Amino acid sequence: MISSRVRNLQESATLKINAVVNRLKAEGKNIYNLTAGEPDFAPPEAAKKAVVDAVAKNLAKYTPTPGLPDLRELVAAKTNAQQPGLQKPWKASDVVVTNGGKQAIYDAIFTLIDTGDEVIIPSPFWLSYPEMVKAAGGTTVQVETTSAEGYKLSAAKLEKAITPKTKLFILNSPSNPTGALYSKELLQEIGKVLEKHPQIWILSDEIYDRIEFVPGSWNSFLAVNPSLRDRTVTVNGLSKSGAMTGWRIGWSVTPDSLTPALIALQGHSTSGICSLSQHAAIATLKLPLQDFEPHRKEFLNRRNLALEVLKKSAKIGVYEPEGAFYFFLDVRKALKDNQDANGFAEKLLQDIGVAVVSGVDFGAPTCVRISFAVDEKTLLEACQRLVDYCDRA
Ligand code: PLP
């Protein structure tokens, strides 16, 4: 009864574990929840006020499918600021505002991929990418990267993975789940490979853009590779950098050859996103960037404190994240016979009340992801419990 496109899709592991945690909490259990993929900060006051004002002014009506003109203008300006040097800067008409970054990615994949097309995804990856590719009828080509490689794809590995069927390459920097952040030089090398293959599109998922631990280390893909403008989809939004996950504000910025198709698809699926959220997004995008600096500093502080605890473990392989708000820990030395990270994560929750996300669905079956988007006390206590548990194993 279920269509072949949807039949084989897997439920999102992150959403699934969150449901279990919520159930255990409702039963009164004390759970240290390190699964959150969302900042624990409040959204900007300006965003809250904008919603109240929009309601009072009866602005809760349908909007144009690709978004309110003022919002598209602000997104184009933000993107141009992050991608200086484009010969043809972005215009408001190149922006499509979507229900979170997720819809922007889904729509781009759905619009670009035909049955049999190959999509290259460096692994570990954000778990929704392969499922979206599957839903579109495409084939994911996973290219493994290791902790020793800084979880970054080299230009040589990318080149090797390309075939005549390659249609899309997905890059996510800073990365969920690893926190890897691609240097300017590496982005340049990757860009050089892609320049030789004009049939390949690039989807640069920049949703964690402002969460970098060395100021100035992050670069937008097109800032480094402006010549690839006309086949690159830049995805971003306010979920992570604006601490506005539930408001569902994302967007894509795309060349003329793609944008009308994206708008047509969205026009027949969700239409324009919630008008109130769009007013909130306008207010947030007008705020000075310094307003978000405390978030970045707080993430950095938590990262450093947690690192001190985690590094004491003899059994946990720790990769130092350079951005985003996750640790991707290699727990292979703590796994029991035949256990993978799914079994490990289940046991961890059961035995010591620490909830983590298994790396299995991220393409790394001996790893777990922990989030530091939680208060310091919870984070440090949970990390200590995790270290004690693994070192006892
Ligand atoms: N891309 C990555 C790498 C993410 O981690 C997420 C959310 O977890 C998204 C995209 C989607 O973000 P949104 O909540 O705006 O849909």
mmCIF file of C-alpha atoms and ligand atoms in Angstrom, residues 14 37-38 99-105 125-127 129 132 172 174-177 205-208 235-240 244-246 248-250 325-326 369, ligand 1:
data_model
loop_
_atom_site.group_PDB
_atom_site.id
_atom_site.type_symbol
_atom_site.label_atom_id
_atom_site.label_comp_id
_atom_site.label_asym_id
_atom_site.label_seq_id
_atom_site.Cartn_x
_atom_site.Cartn_y
_atom_site.Cartn_z
ATOM 1 C CA THR A 14 17.419 11.699 16.487
ATOM 2 C CA GLY A 37 20.030 19.170 17.988
ATOM 3 C CA GLU A 38 18.866 22.599 19.075
ATOM 4 C CA ASN A 99 10.156 25.374 6.471
ATOM 5 C CA GLY A 100 13.572 25.105 8.062
ATOM 6 C CA GLY A 101 16.786 24.193 6.330
ATOM 7 C CA LYS A 102 15.381 20.695 6.029
ATOM 8 C CA GLN A 103 12.798 21.627 3.430
ATOM 9 C CA ALA A 104 15.366 23.635 1.479
ATOM 10 C CA ILE A 105 17.589 20.542 1.257
ATOM 11 C CA PHE A 125 26.807 12.692 7.451
ATOM 12 C CA TRP A 126 23.650 14.328 8.708
ATOM 13 C CA LEU A 127 21.292 11.387 8.726
ATOM 14 C CA TYR A 129 20.658 13.365 3.459
ATOM 15 C CA MET A 132 16.113 12.343 1.089
ATOM 16 C CA ASN A 172 28.130 20.393 5.421
ATOM 17 C CA PRO A 174 30.548 23.021 10.187
ATOM 18 C CA SER A 175 29.291 19.474 10.272
ATOM 19 C CA ASN A 176 26.569 17.688 12.137
ATOM 20 C CA PRO A 177 27.540 15.179 13.588
ATOM 21 C CA ASP A 205 24.519 23.149 3.925
ATOM 22 C CA GLU A 206 25.650 26.121 6.008
ATOM 23 C CA ILE A 207 23.058 25.893 8.778
ATOM 24 C CA TYR A 208 25.756 26.070 11.537
ATOM 25 C CA VAL A 235 21.233 26.378 2.343
ATOM 26 C CA ASN A 236 20.945 28.219 5.617
ATOM 27 C CA GLY A 237 18.363 29.335 8.167
ATOM 28 C CA LEU A 238 17.824 30.614 11.677
ATOM 29 C CA SER A 239 17.329 27.324 13.539
ATOM 30 C CA LYS A 240 20.846 27.022 14.897
ATOM 31 C CA MET A 244 14.876 29.495 16.477
ATOM 32 C CA THR A 245 14.387 25.791 15.740
ATOM 33 C CA GLY A 246 10.629 25.573 16.178
ATOM 34 C CA ARG A 248 10.913 26.709 10.995
ATOM 35 C CA ILE A 249 12.854 29.340 9.104
ATOM 36 C CA GLY A 250 15.263 28.144 6.451
ATOM 37 C CA PHE A 325 27.655 21.965 18.995
ATOM 38 C CA TYR A 326 28.364 18.255 18.947
ATOM 39 C CA ARG A 369 26.971 11.922 19.059
HETATM 40 N N1 PLP B 1 21.267 20.481 8.147
HETATM 41 C C1 PLP B 1 21.872 19.979 9.220
HETATM 42 C C2 PLP B 1 23.267 19.523 9.093
HETATM 43 C C3 PLP B 1 21.195 19.888 10.448
HETATM 44 O O1 PLP B 1 21.813 19.402 11.514
HETATM 45 C C4 PLP B 1 19.847 20.317 10.502
HETATM 46 C C5 PLP B 1 19.069 20.175 11.736
HETATM 47 O O2 PLP B 1 19.368 19.442 12.634
HETATM 48 C C6 PLP B 1 19.263 20.836 9.349
HETATM 49 C C7 PLP B 1 20.000 20.905 8.186
HETATM 50 C C8 PLP B 1 17.826 21.274 9.319
HETATM 51 O O3 PLP B 1 17.602 22.368 10.087
HETATM 52 P P1 PLP B 1 16.133 22.924 10.309
HETATM 53 O O4 PLP B 1 15.793 22.624 11.715
HETATM 54 O O5 PLP B 1 16.259 24.396 10.029
HETATM 55 O O6 PLP B 1 15.227 22.262 9.353
#
